[in-house]
C-alpha angles and dihedrals in degrees: 000000000000118000115258107229112208106200099204094112121190107171128357121260144165114262100155096109096052096049100076088051090049091058098053104032137113101265139356114309110204117208111211115208106353117181121233109264135146089244095064096036093053094044090063089069118125114295119231088236093065115108101279139127107282097186099077118145112250088213093058124099119292089242087071096064135087102256136209116199109210093184100191094321111133096192092053096053093046104034101042105049095068088052093049091050090064085079131059095227110110113238129193118222115200138154146162114324088247089063091062092082097055112108115244098153096110091052096040093044088050092048089048089054088049087057105265116141114225128185116198115218094186134002116000109261100020142078134317104057141141116227133184136163160139102216126220107180131176123227124276104054113203131204137176104228097169095108101038134005087215090077090060094043091052089058095046092053094054095039096089091057099049095089115111088238093055106032106057126170094244121095091264138055125245118240096221126080134187094243092241131118145223132226121233122195134188118215126196123028104328112228129198099015093172085068093052089052089051087053092049089047091052091052092048091050088053089056096261114130109229113176125179106229098177142355093293104009133097135184112217124192120224119247146095114286112251115243125242149143117290112206114198108214 
């Protein structure tokens, strides 16, 4: 279900790591007192699982695709492409012209290795692009997180949904999982480890087992995240 954002903000806080989970979990996920930020606003864009035509021709014009406008929000342009790639519906990711210079290549190349199809409408590894799934990865998943921890966070957030019992080729996700897990590894010099730890905590709070088994290695269980209330302190 989509997150329910309640606008009665008290103090600002970061909810970026929780938003994708709230969009694919088992139940509503109210977010109490979110601050106004492009990341949250853009992440409320239409989902690929909404009732829409999923037989669009990838060679047609960009105007024919479902569109997610990232604005300048780095979390949206990095966290949402793996989630939309769970589905076969082509989705156009675009943003402000200033966002076109922000690097996305490590993430998008990893998704291509996992089976995603990406058509670049500009420079390779940058916005704008059209992405479609489904994903069919093999363990371990590897991500170069030397330039940004957000690339690794994006992979950790989608990892629970990559089991064949969870990730279906339909426009909705099955509620069952095999009970297995998948390994996620960071290559290169891992930066911003505290942000990764925040992500793993958010997964565990959502009922997903995420265990650090090495300096840059995590074991993530398969399954749908559990819905719940996210309170911003």
